[in-house]
Amino acid sequence: ETGVTQSPTHLIKTRGQQVTLRCSSQSGHNTVSWYQQALGQGPQFIFQYYREEENGRGNFPPRFSGLQFPNYSSELNVNALELDDSALYLCASSAGTGQENIQYFGAGTRLSVL
Amino acid sequence: LAKTTQPISMDSYEGQEVNITCSHNNIATNDYITWYQQFPSQGPRFIIQGYKTKVTNEVASLFIPADRKSSTLSLPRVSLSDTAVYYCLTAGSARQLTFGSGTQLTVLP
């Protein structure tokens, strides 16, 4: 157990809808990163939040947005869902953004877009 | 971010030692080398991280030669439950982890 919890575990949406995924970071961690993992592929970096500010973004469109709260929990919002958004969404927390800081992952949220 | 190359798949038998080698020819001076394990429909699980020479913890060892252009993850006496995908990553910061396709390790009885 990493102490990183994600909710919900599974979600089914239809194309065009909006979705919010949630992540609670490990105690003492101030950094949260989000990843998208399509079936059979490695996780792809979406963005990272450090102390409530976005601290880096991968190659994802603006309809992927996020938020980090004062308790360092985080949300990932996806607007105008597309079929290709179907994936496992992973949240990882770390104690900082330095090179030595290990990212610990949650179990993920499985999103299916129909 | 340095690109890594690792075998697509490996088979082993229970009780054997497994070594998975990863190439990272363009690793930057400040990059760490990190290995994760992932089971189907679960998040990646941190195994081990190192910068140079050898690192050992309760589950694995990581061997890094002096030129740091490759690294080898060693799993002693694997069991069926070690069947998983193993990812090798290099990262200059904790901002963005770049995962490749990983190595599918299958442990046979």
JSON list of C-alpha atoms in Angstrom, two decimals:
[
{"chain": "A", "resi": 1, "resn": "GLU", "atom": "CA", "xyz": [0.00, 0.00, 0.00]},
{"chain": "A", "resi": 2, "resn": "THR", "atom": "CA", "xyz": [1.36, 3.39, -1.04]},
{"chain": "A", "resi": 3, "resn": "GLY", "atom": "CA", "xyz": [-1.13, 5.54, 0.86]},
{"chain": "A", "resi": 4, "resn": "VAL", "atom": "CA", "xyz": [-2.25, 7.12, -2.43]},
{"chain": "A", "resi": 5, "resn": "THR", "atom": "CA", "xyz": [-5.98, 6.65, -2.95]},
{"chain": "A", "resi": 6, "resn": "GLN", "atom": "CA", "xyz": [-7.99, 7.33, -6.08]},
{"chain": "A", "resi": 7, "resn": "SER", "atom": "CA", "xyz": [-11.72, 7.52, -6.65]},
{"chain": "A", "resi": 8, "resn": "PRO", "atom": "CA", "xyz": [-13.77, 6.24, -8.23]},
{"chain": "A", "resi": 9, "resn": "THR", "atom": "CA", "xyz": [-12.17, 2.93, -9.21]},
{"chain": "A", "resi": 10, "resn": "HIS", "atom": "CA", "xyz": [-14.29, 2.57, -12.33]},
{"chain": "A", "resi": 11, "resn": "LEU", "atom": "CA", "xyz": [-16.32, 5.02, -14.37]},
{"chain": "A", "resi": 12, "resn": "ILE", "atom": "CA", "xyz": [-18.39, 4.85, -17.53]},
{"chain": "A", "resi": 13, "resn": "LYS", "atom": "CA", "xyz": [-19.19, 8.00, -19.49]},
{"chain": "A", "resi": 14, "resn": "THR", "atom": "CA", "xyz": [-20.47, 8.84, -22.94]},
{"chain": "A", "resi": 15, "resn": "ARG", "atom": "CA", "xyz": [-18.72, 10.89, -25.57]},
{"chain": "A", "resi": 16, "resn": "GLY", "atom": "CA", "xyz": [-18.99, 14.63, -24.96]},
{"chain": "A", "resi": 17, "resn": "GLN", "atom": "CA", "xyz": [-19.51, 14.35, -21.22]},
{"chain": "A", "resi": 18, "resn": "GLN", "atom": "CA", "xyz": [-17.22, 15.71, -18.52]},
{"chain": "A", "resi": 19, "resn": "VAL", "atom": "CA", "xyz": [-15.51, 13.72, -15.78]},
{"chain": "A", "resi": 20, "resn": "THR", "atom": "CA", "xyz": [-13.71, 14.47, -12.51]},
{"chain": "A", "resi": 21, "resn": "LEU", "atom": "CA", "xyz": [-11.25, 12.05, -10.97]},
{"chain": "A", "resi": 22, "resn": "ARG", "atom": "CA", "xyz": [-9.90, 12.42, -7.46]},
{"chain": "A", "resi": 23, "resn": "CYS", "atom": "CA", "xyz": [-6.64, 11.60, -5.73]},
{"chain": "A", "resi": 24, "resn": "SER", "atom": "CA", "xyz": [-5.53, 11.75, -2.12]},
{"chain": "A", "resi": 25, "resn": "SER", "atom": "CA", "xyz": [-1.78, 11.95, -1.75]},
{"chain": "A", "resi": 26, "resn": "GLN", "atom": "CA", "xyz": [0.37, 10.11, 0.74]},
{"chain": "A", "resi": 27, "resn": "SER", "atom": "CA", "xyz": [0.78, 11.84, 4.08]},
{"chain": "A", "resi": 28, "resn": "GLY", "atom": "CA", "xyz": [3.63, 14.36, 3.95]},
{"chain": "A", "resi": 29, "resn": "HIS", "atom": "CA", "xyz": [3.63, 14.59, 0.15]},
{"chain": "A", "resi": 30, "resn": "ASN", "atom": "CA", "xyz": [3.08, 17.97, -1.51]},
{"chain": "A", "resi": 31, "resn": "THR", "atom": "CA", "xyz": [3.37, 16.94, -5.15]},
{"chain": "A", "resi": 32, "resn": "VAL", "atom": "CA", "xyz": [0.84, 15.09, -7.30]},
{"chain": "A", "resi": 33, "resn": "SER", "atom": "CA", "xyz": [1.33, 13.89, -10.86]},
{"chain": "A", "resi": 34, "resn": "TRP", "atom": "CA", "xyz": [-1.29, 12.46, -13.20]},
{"chain": "A", "resi": 35, "resn": "TYR", "atom": "CA", "xyz": [-0.76, 9.86, -15.91]},
{"chain": "A", "resi": 36, "resn": "GLN", "atom": "CA", "xyz": [-2.90, 8.26, -18.58]},
{"chain": "A", "resi": 37, "resn": "GLN", "atom": "CA", "xyz": [-2.30, 4.61, -19.43]},
{"chain": "A", "resi": 38, "resn": "ALA", "atom": "CA", "xyz": [-3.94, 3.15, -22.51]},
{"chain": "A", "resi": 39, "resn": "LEU", "atom": "CA", "xyz": [-4.27, -0.60, -22.77]},
{"chain": "A", "resi": 40, "resn": "GLY", "atom": "CA", "xyz": [-0.94, -2.29, -23.49]},
{"chain": "A", "resi": 41, "resn": "GLN", "atom": "CA", "xyz": [1.11, 0.89, -23.16]},
{"chain": "A", "resi": 42, "resn": "GLY", "atom": "CA", "xyz": [3.18, 2.56, -20.49]},
{"chain": "A", "resi": 43, "resn": "PRO", "atom": "CA", "xyz": [1.76, 5.49, -18.52]},
{"chain": "A", "resi": 44, "resn": "GLN", "atom": "CA", "xyz": [1.91, 8.91, -20.22]},
{"chain": "A", "resi": 45, "resn": "PHE", "atom": "CA", "xyz": [2.49, 12.06, -18.16]},
{"chain": "A", "resi": 46, "resn": "ILE", "atom": "CA", "xyz": [-0.42, 14.51, -18.15]},
{"chain": "A", "resi": 47, "resn": "PHE", "atom": "CA", "xyz": [0.65, 17.16, -15.62]},
{"chain": "A", "resi": 48, "resn": "GLN", "atom": "CA", "xyz": [2.03, 17.70, -12.16]},
{"chain": "A", "resi": 49, "resn": "TYR", "atom": "CA", "xyz": [0.93, 19.94, -9.28]},
{"chain": "A", "resi": 50, "resn": "TYR", "atom": "CA", "xyz": [3.30, 21.22, -6.61]},
{"chain": "A", "resi": 51, "resn": "ARG", "atom": "CA", "xyz": [1.93, 23.19, -3.69]},
{"chain": "A", "resi": 52, "resn": "GLU", "atom": "CA", "xyz": [-1.31, 23.97, -5.55]},
{"chain": "A", "resi": 53, "resn": "GLU", "atom": "CA", "xyz": [0.40, 25.22, -8.72]},
{"chain": "A", "resi": 54, "resn": "GLU", "atom": "CA", "xyz": [0.80, 23.41, -12.05]},
{"chain": "A", "resi": 55, "resn": "ASN", "atom": "CA", "xyz": [4.47, 22.43, -12.33]},
{"chain": "A", "resi": 56, "resn": "GLY", "atom": "CA", "xyz": [4.77, 20.86, -15.75]},
{"chain": "A", "resi": 57, "resn": "ARG", "atom": "CA", "xyz": [2.50, 19.48, -18.43]},
{"chain": "A", "resi": 58, "resn": "GLY", "atom": "CA", "xyz": [2.76, 16.72, -20.97]},
{"chain": "A", "resi": 59, "resn": "ASN", "atom": "CA", "xyz": [1.37, 16.64, -24.49]},
{"chain": "A", "resi": 60, "resn": "PHE", "atom": "CA", "xyz": [-2.33, 16.71, -23.60]},
{"chain": "A", "resi": 61, "resn": "PRO", "atom": "CA", "xyz": [-4.97, 19.21, -24.85]},
{"chain": "A", "resi": 62, "resn": "PRO", "atom": "CA", "xyz": [-6.42, 21.95, -22.61]},
{"chain": "A", "resi": 63, "resn": "ARG", "atom": "CA", "xyz": [-9.61, 19.96, -22.03]},
{"chain": "A", "resi": 64, "resn": "PHE", "atom": "CA", "xyz": [-7.47, 18.04, -19.52]},
{"chain": "A", "resi": 65, "resn": "SER", "atom": "CA", "xyz": [-7.23, 20.27, -16.49]},
{"chain": "A", "resi": 66, "resn": "GLY", "atom": "CA", "xyz": [-6.40, 19.84, -12.85]},
{"chain": "A", "resi": 67, "resn": "LEU", "atom": "CA", "xyz": [-6.48, 21.26, -9.41]},
{"chain": "A", "resi": 68, "resn": "GLN", "atom": "CA", "xyz": [-4.61, 20.75, -6.17]},
{"chain": "A", "resi": 69, "resn": "PHE", "atom": "CA", "xyz": [-6.09, 21.64, -2.81]},
{"chain": "A", "resi": 70, "resn": "PRO", "atom": "CA", "xyz": [-4.43, 23.00, 0.35]},
{"chain": "A", "resi": 71, "resn": "ASN", "atom": "CA", "xyz": [-4.33, 19.47, 1.80]},
{"chain": "A", "resi": 72, "resn": "TYR", "atom": "CA", "xyz": [-2.46, 18.44, -1.41]},
{"chain": "A", "resi": 73, "resn": "SER", "atom": "CA", "xyz": [-5.22, 16.21, -2.70]},
{"chain": "A", "resi": 74, "resn": "SER", "atom": "CA", "xyz": [-5.91, 16.69, -6.38]},
{"chain": "A", "resi": 75, "resn": "GLU", "atom": "CA", "xyz": [-8.51, 16.45, -9.12]},
{"chain": "A", "resi": 76, "resn": "LEU", "atom": "CA", "xyz": [-8.20, 15.68, -12.80]},
{"chain": "A", "resi": 77, "resn": "ASN", "atom": "CA", "xyz": [-10.97, 17.06, -14.99]},
{"chain": "A", "resi": 78, "resn": "VAL", "atom": "CA", "xyz": [-11.56, 16.03, -18.57]},
{"chain": "A", "resi": 79, "resn": "ASN", "atom": "CA", "xyz": [-14.10, 17.93, -20.70]},
{"chain": "A", "resi": 80, "resn": "ALA", "atom": "CA", "xyz": [-15.71, 16.90, -23.97]},
{"chain": "A", "resi": 81, "resn": "LEU", "atom": "CA", "xyz": [-14.78, 13.25, -23.56]},
{"chain": "A", "resi": 82, "resn": "GLU", "atom": "CA", "xyz": [-13.63, 11.36, -26.62]},
{"chain": "A", "resi": 83, "resn": "LEU", "atom": "CA", "xyz": [-13.54, 7.62, -27.19]},
{"chain": "A", "resi": 84, "resn": "ASP", "atom": "CA", "xyz": [-9.72, 7.69, -27.07]},
{"chain": "A", "resi": 85, "resn": "ASP", "atom": "CA", "xyz": [-9.88, 9.00, -23.51]},
{"chain": "A", "resi": 86, "resn": "SER", "atom": "CA", "xyz": [-10.76, 5.50, -22.39]},
{"chain": "A", "resi": 87, "resn": "ALA", "atom": "CA", "xyz": [-7.81, 4.48, -20.23]},
{"chain": "A", "resi": 88, "resn": "LEU", "atom": "CA", "xyz": [-6.49, 3.86, -16.73]},
{"chain": "A", "resi": 89, "resn": "TYR", "atom": "CA", "xyz": [-5.80, 7.20, -15.06]},
{"chain": "A", "resi": 90, "resn": "LEU", "atom": "CA", "xyz": [-3.06, 7.10, -12.47]},
{"chain": "A", "resi": 91, "resn": "CYS", "atom": "CA", "xyz": [-2.18, 9.53, -9.75]},
{"chain": "A", "resi": 92, "resn": "ALA", "atom": "CA", "xyz": [1.24, 9.58, -8.09]},
{"chain": "A", "resi": 93, "resn": "SER", "atom": "CA", "xyz": [2.41, 11.58, -5.11]},
{"chain": "A", "resi": 94, "resn": "SER", "atom": "CA", "xyz": [5.91, 12.53, -4.02]},
{"chain": "A", "resi": 95, "resn": "ALA", "atom": "CA", "xyz": [7.56, 14.53, -1.28]},
{"chain": "A", "resi": 96, "resn": "GLY", "atom": "CA", "xyz": [8.79, 17.14, -3.73]},
{"chain": "A", "resi": 97, "resn": "THR", "atom": "CA", "xyz": [9.88, 17.72, -7.30]},
{"chain": "A", "resi": 98, "resn": "GLY", "atom": "CA", "xyz": [13.57, 16.99, -6.89]},
{"chain": "A", "resi": 99, "resn": "GLN", "atom": "CA", "xyz": [15.32, 14.20, -8.76]},
{"chain": "A", "resi": 100, "resn": "GLU", "atom": "CA", "xyz": [15.58, 12.03, -5.69]},
{"chain": "A", "resi": 101, "resn": "ASN", "atom": "CA", "xyz": [11.86, 12.16, -4.91]},
{"chain": "A", "resi": 102, "resn": "ILE", "atom": "CA", "xyz": [10.15, 8.88, -5.68]},
{"chain": "A", "resi": 103, "resn": "GLN", "atom": "CA", "xyz": [6.65, 8.94, -7.11]},
{"chain": "A", "resi": 104, "resn": "TYR", "atom": "CA", "xyz": [4.24, 6.53, -5.45]},
{"chain": "A", "resi": 105, "resn": "PHE", "atom": "CA", "xyz": [1.22, 5.52, -7.47]},
{"chain": "A", "resi": 106, "resn": "GLY", "atom": "CA", "xyz": [-2.38, 4.84, -6.60]},
{"chain": "A", "resi": 107, "resn": "ALA", "atom": "CA", "xyz": [-4.36, 1.95, -8.03]},
{"chain": "A", "resi": 108, "resn": "GLY", "atom": "CA", "xyz": [-5.90, 4.13, -10.71]},
{"chain": "A", "resi": 109, "resn": "THR", "atom": "CA", "xyz": [-9.34, 4.95, -12.09]},
{"chain": "A", "resi": 110, "resn": "ARG", "atom": "CA", "xyz": [-10.52, 2.96, -15.08]},
{"chain": "A", "resi": 111, "resn": "LEU", "atom": "CA", "xyz": [-12.47, 5.29, -17.39]},
{"chain": "A", "resi": 112, "resn": "SER", "atom": "CA", "xyz": [-14.54, 3.90, -20.23]},
{"chain": "A", "resi": 113, "resn": "VAL", "atom": "CA", "xyz": [-15.99, 6.32, -22.78]},
{"chain": "A", "resi": 114, "resn": "LEU", "atom": "CA", "xyz": [-18.82, 4.94, -24.89]},
{"chain": "B", "resi": 1, "resn": "LEU", "atom": "CA", "xyz": [14.49, 13.07, -20.90]},
{"chain": "B", "resi": 2, "resn": "ALA", "atom": "CA", "xyz": [16.70, 10.08, -21.68]},
{"chain": "B", "resi": 3, "resn": "LYS", "atom": "CA", "xyz": [15.16, 7.30, -23.71]},
{"chain": "B", "resi": 4, "resn": "THR", "atom": "CA", "xyz": [15.48, 3.78, -22.36]},
{"chain": "B", "resi": 5, "resn": "THR", "atom": "CA", "xyz": [15.57, 0.48, -24.19]},
{"chain": "B", "resi": 6, "resn": "GLN", "atom": "CA", "xyz": [14.74, -2.82, -22.54]},
{"chain": "B", "resi": 7, "resn": "PRO", "atom": "CA", "xyz": [13.68, -6.28, -23.75]},
{"chain": "B", "resi": 8, "resn": "ILE", "atom": "CA", "xyz": [10.02, -6.63, -24.60]},
{"chain": "B", "resi": 9, "resn": "SER", "atom": "CA", "xyz": [9.65, -9.90, -22.73]},
{"chain": "B", "resi": 10, "resn": "MET", "atom": "CA", "xyz": [11.51, -12.47, -20.63]},
{"chain": "B", "resi": 11, "resn": "ASP", "atom": "CA", "xyz": [10.63, -15.88, -19.25]},
{"chain": "B", "resi": 12, "resn": "SER", "atom": "CA", "xyz": [12.05, -17.45, -16.12]},
{"chain": "B", "resi": 13, "resn": "TYR", "atom": "CA", "xyz": [11.35, -20.31, -13.75]},
{"chain": "B", "resi": 14, "resn": "GLU", "atom": "CA", "xyz": [10.47, -20.14, -10.10]},
{"chain": "B", "resi": 15, "resn": "GLY", "atom": "CA", "xyz": [13.47, -19.89, -7.81]},
{"chain": "B", "resi": 16, "resn": "GLN", "atom": "CA", "xyz": [15.80, -18.49, -10.46]},
{"chain": "B", "resi": 17, "resn": "GLU", "atom": "CA", "xyz": [17.54, -15.14, -10.40]},
{"chain": "B", "resi": 18, "resn": "VAL", "atom": "CA", "xyz": [16.31, -12.77, -13.10]},
{"chain": "B", "resi": 19, "resn": "ASN", "atom": "CA", "xyz": [18.36, -9.94, -14.55]},
{"chain": "B", "resi": 20, "resn": "ILE", "atom": "CA", "xyz": [16.72, -7.31, -16.73]},
{"chain": "B", "resi": 21, "resn": "THR", "atom": "CA", "xyz": [19.07, -4.91, -18.48]},
{"chain": "B", "resi": 22, "resn": "CYS", "atom": "CA", "xyz": [18.09, -1.44, -19.62]},
{"chain": "B", "resi": 23, "resn": "SER", "atom": "CA", "xyz": [20.05, 0.80, -21.99]},
{"chain": "B", "resi": 24, "resn": "HIS", "atom": "CA", "xyz": [20.05, 4.55, -21.50]},
{"chain": "B", "resi": 25, "resn": "ASN", "atom": "CA", "xyz": [22.87, 5.83, -23.69]},
{"chain": "B", "resi": 26, "resn": "ASN", "atom": "CA", "xyz": [21.89, 9.48, -23.43]},
{"chain": "B", "resi": 27, "resn": "ILE", "atom": "CA", "xyz": [21.46, 9.65, -19.67]},
{"chain": "B", "resi": 28, "resn": "ALA", "atom": "CA", "xyz": [22.20, 13.09, -18.27]},
{"chain": "B", "resi": 29, "resn": "THR", "atom": "CA", "xyz": [24.68, 13.71, -15.50]},
{"chain": "B", "resi": 30, "resn": "ASN", "atom": "CA", "xyz": [22.00, 14.39, -12.91]},
{"chain": "B", "resi": 31, "resn": "ASP", "atom": "CA", "xyz": [19.55, 11.67, -13.92]},
{"chain": "B", "resi": 32, "resn": "TYR", "atom": "CA", "xyz": [18.56, 8.94, -11.51]},
{"chain": "B", "resi": 33, "resn": "ILE", "atom": "CA", "xyz": [17.64, 5.43, -12.68]},
{"chain": "B", "resi": 34, "resn": "THR", "atom": "CA", "xyz": [14.36, 4.09, -11.36]},
{"chain": "B", "resi": 35, "resn": "TRP", "atom": "CA", "xyz": [12.57, 0.78, -11.77]},
{"chain": "B", "resi": 36, "resn": "TYR", "atom": "CA", "xyz": [8.86, 0.14, -11.34]},
{"chain": "B", "resi": 37, "resn": "GLN", "atom": "CA", "xyz": [6.79, -3.05, -11.37]},
{"chain": "B", "resi": 38, "resn": "GLN", "atom": "CA", "xyz": [3.21, -3.10, -12.64]},
{"chain": "B", "resi": 39, "resn": "PHE", "atom": "CA", "xyz": [0.52, -5.75, -12.42]},
{"chain": "B", "resi": 40, "resn": "PRO", "atom": "CA", "xyz": [-2.53, -5.62, -14.73]},
{"chain": "B", "resi": 41, "resn": "SER", "atom": "CA", "xyz": [-5.02, -2.88, -13.85]},
{"chain": "B", "resi": 42, "resn": "GLN", "atom": "CA", "xyz": [-2.88, -1.61, -10.96]},
{"chain": "B", "resi": 43, "resn": "GLY", "atom": "CA", "xyz": [-0.62, 1.38, -10.55]},
{"chain": "B", "resi": 44, "resn": "PRO", "atom": "CA", "xyz": [3.15, 1.00, -10.98]},
{"chain": "B", "resi": 45, "resn": "ARG", "atom": "CA", "xyz": [4.93, -0.02, -7.80]},
{"chain": "B", "resi": 46, "resn": "PHE", "atom": "CA", "xyz": [8.36, 1.44, -7.00]},
{"chain": "B", "resi": 47, "resn": "ILE", "atom": "CA", "xyz": [11.07, -1.20, -6.81]},
{"chain": "B", "resi": 48, "resn": "ILE", "atom": "CA", "xyz": [14.43, 0.53, -6.59]},
{"chain": "B", "resi": 49, "resn": "GLN", "atom": "CA", "xyz": [16.31, 3.68, -7.55]},
{"chain": "B", "resi": 50, "resn": "GLY", "atom": "CA", "xyz": [19.98, 4.45, -7.94]},
{"chain": "B", "resi": 51, "resn": "TYR", "atom": "CA", "xyz": [22.50, 6.91, -9.32]},
{"chain": "B", "resi": 52, "resn": "LYS", "atom": "CA", "xyz": [25.70, 4.90, -9.61]},
{"chain": "B", "resi": 53, "resn": "THR", "atom": "CA", "xyz": [27.39, 1.62, -8.56]},
{"chain": "B", "resi": 54, "resn": "LYS", "atom": "CA", "xyz": [25.11, -0.81, -6.75]},
{"chain": "B", "resi": 55, "resn": "VAL", "atom": "CA", "xyz": [21.96, -0.39, -4.73]},
{"chain": "B", "resi": 56, "resn": "THR", "atom": "CA", "xyz": [20.24, -3.18, -2.83]},
{"chain": "B", "resi": 57, "resn": "ASN", "atom": "CA", "xyz": [16.97, -3.28, -0.93]},
{"chain": "B", "resi": 58, "resn": "GLU", "atom": "CA", "xyz": [14.76, -6.04, 0.42]},
{"chain": "B", "resi": 59, "resn": "VAL", "atom": "CA", "xyz": [13.33, -6.98, -2.97]},
{"chain": "B", "resi": 60, "resn": "ALA", "atom": "CA", "xyz": [15.98, -6.26, -5.63]},
{"chain": "B", "resi": 61, "resn": "SER", "atom": "CA", "xyz": [19.42, -5.06, -6.56]},
{"chain": "B", "resi": 62, "resn": "LEU", "atom": "CA", "xyz": [20.34, -2.45, -9.12]},
{"chain": "B", "resi": 63, "resn": "PHE", "atom": "CA", "xyz": [23.70, -2.55, -10.83]},
{"chain": "B", "resi": 64, "resn": "ILE", "atom": "CA", "xyz": [24.95, 0.57, -12.60]},
{"chain": "B", "resi": 65, "resn": "PRO", "atom": "CA", "xyz": [28.32, 0.56, -14.41]},
{"chain": "B", "resi": 66, "resn": "ALA", "atom": "CA", "xyz": [30.67, 3.51, -14.24]},
{"chain": "B", "resi": 67, "resn": "ASP", "atom": "CA", "xyz": [29.56, 4.99, -17.57]},
{"chain": "B", "resi": 68, "resn": "ARG", "atom": "CA", "xyz": [25.88, 4.79, -16.46]},
{"chain": "B", "resi": 69, "resn": "LYS", "atom": "CA", "xyz": [24.74, 4.02, -19.99]},
{"chain": "B", "resi": 70, "resn": "SER", "atom": "CA", "xyz": [22.95, 0.91, -18.83]},
{"chain": "B", "resi": 71, "resn": "SER", "atom": "CA", "xyz": [21.60, -0.62, -15.66]},
{"chain": "B", "resi": 72, "resn": "THR", "atom": "CA", "xyz": [20.55, -4.10, -14.57]},
{"chain": "B", "resi": 73, "resn": "LEU", "atom": "CA", "xyz": [17.70, -4.94, -12.25]},
{"chain": "B", "resi": 74, "resn": "SER", "atom": "CA", "xyz": [18.31, -8.20, -10.42]},
{"chain": "B", "resi": 75, "resn": "LEU", "atom": "CA", "xyz": [15.44, -10.11, -8.81]},
{"chain": "B", "resi": 76, "resn": "PRO", "atom": "CA", "xyz": [16.65, -12.97, -6.62]},
{"chain": "B", "resi": 77, "resn": "ARG", "atom": "CA", "xyz": [14.70, -16.24, -6.55]},
{"chain": "B", "resi": 78, "resn": "VAL", "atom": "CA", "xyz": [11.60, -15.13, -8.42]},
{"chain": "B", "resi": 79, "resn": "SER", "atom": "CA", "xyz": [8.18, -16.59, -7.71]},
{"chain": "B", "resi": 80, "resn": "LEU", "atom": "CA", "xyz": [5.00, -16.80, -9.79]},
{"chain": "B", "resi": 81, "resn": "SER", "atom": "CA", "xyz": [3.80, -13.56, -8.17]},
{"chain": "B", "resi": 82, "resn": "ASP", "atom": "CA", "xyz": [6.71, -11.68, -9.76]},
{"chain": "B", "resi": 83, "resn": "THR", "atom": "CA", "xyz": [5.05, -12.04, -13.17]},
{"chain": "B", "resi": 84, "resn": "ALA", "atom": "CA", "xyz": [4.51, -8.42, -14.18]},
{"chain": "B", "resi": 85, "resn": "VAL", "atom": "CA", "xyz": [5.70, -5.62, -16.44]},
{"chain": "B", "resi": 86, "resn": "TYR", "atom": "CA", "xyz": [8.94, -3.97, -15.32]},
{"chain": "B", "resi": 87, "resn": "TYR", "atom": "CA", "xyz": [9.74, -0.41, -16.36]},
{"chain": "B", "resi": 88, "resn": "CYS", "atom": "CA", "xyz": [13.14, 1.24, -16.40]},
{"chain": "B", "resi": 89, "resn": "LEU", "atom": "CA", "xyz": [13.13, 5.04, -16.27]},
{"chain": "B", "resi": 90, "resn": "THR", "atom": "CA", "xyz": [15.65, 7.82, -16.12]},
{"chain": "B", "resi": 91, "resn": "ALA", "atom": "CA", "xyz": [14.60, 11.25, -14.94]},
{"chain": "B", "resi": 92, "resn": "GLY", "atom": "CA", "xyz": [16.40, 14.49, -14.46]},
{"chain": "B", "resi": 93, "resn": "SER", "atom": "CA", "xyz": [13.66, 15.65, -12.14]},
{"chain": "B", "resi": 94, "resn": "ALA", "atom": "CA", "xyz": [10.54, 14.28, -10.53]},
{"chain": "B", "resi": 95, "resn": "ARG", "atom": "CA", "xyz": [8.43, 16.46, -12.77]},
{"chain": "B", "resi": 96, "resn": "GLN", "atom": "CA", "xyz": [7.77, 13.97, -15.48]},
{"chain": "B", "resi": 97, "resn": "LEU", "atom": "CA", "xyz": [8.38, 10.25, -15.60]},
{"chain": "B", "resi": 98, "resn": "THR", "atom": "CA", "xyz": [8.60, 8.88, -19.12]},
{"chain": "B", "resi": 99, "resn": "PHE", "atom": "CA", "xyz": [7.57, 5.24, -19.31]},
{"chain": "B", "resi": 100, "resn": "GLY", "atom": "CA", "xyz": [8.49, 3.06, -22.27]},
{"chain": "B", "resi": 101, "resn": "SER", "atom": "CA", "xyz": [6.79, -0.21, -23.10]},
{"chain": "B", "resi": 102, "resn": "GLY", "atom": "CA", "xyz": [8.52, -2.09, -20.30]},
{"chain": "B", "resi": 103, "resn": "THR", "atom": "CA", "xyz": [9.58, -5.74, -20.03]},
{"chain": "B", "resi": 104, "resn": "GLN", "atom": "CA", "xyz": [6.93, -8.39, -19.53]},
{"chain": "B", "resi": 105, "resn": "LEU", "atom": "CA", "xyz": [8.44, -10.93, -17.14]},
{"chain": "B", "resi": 106, "resn": "THR", "atom": "CA", "xyz": [6.69, -14.28, -17.01]},
{"chain": "B", "resi": 107, "resn": "VAL", "atom": "CA", "xyz": [7.67, -16.66, -14.24]},
{"chain": "B", "resi": 108, "resn": "LEU", "atom": "CA", "xyz": [6.88, -20.27, -15.01]},
{"chain": "B", "resi": 109, "resn": "PRO", "atom": "CA", "xyz": [6.35, -23.07, -12.46]}
]
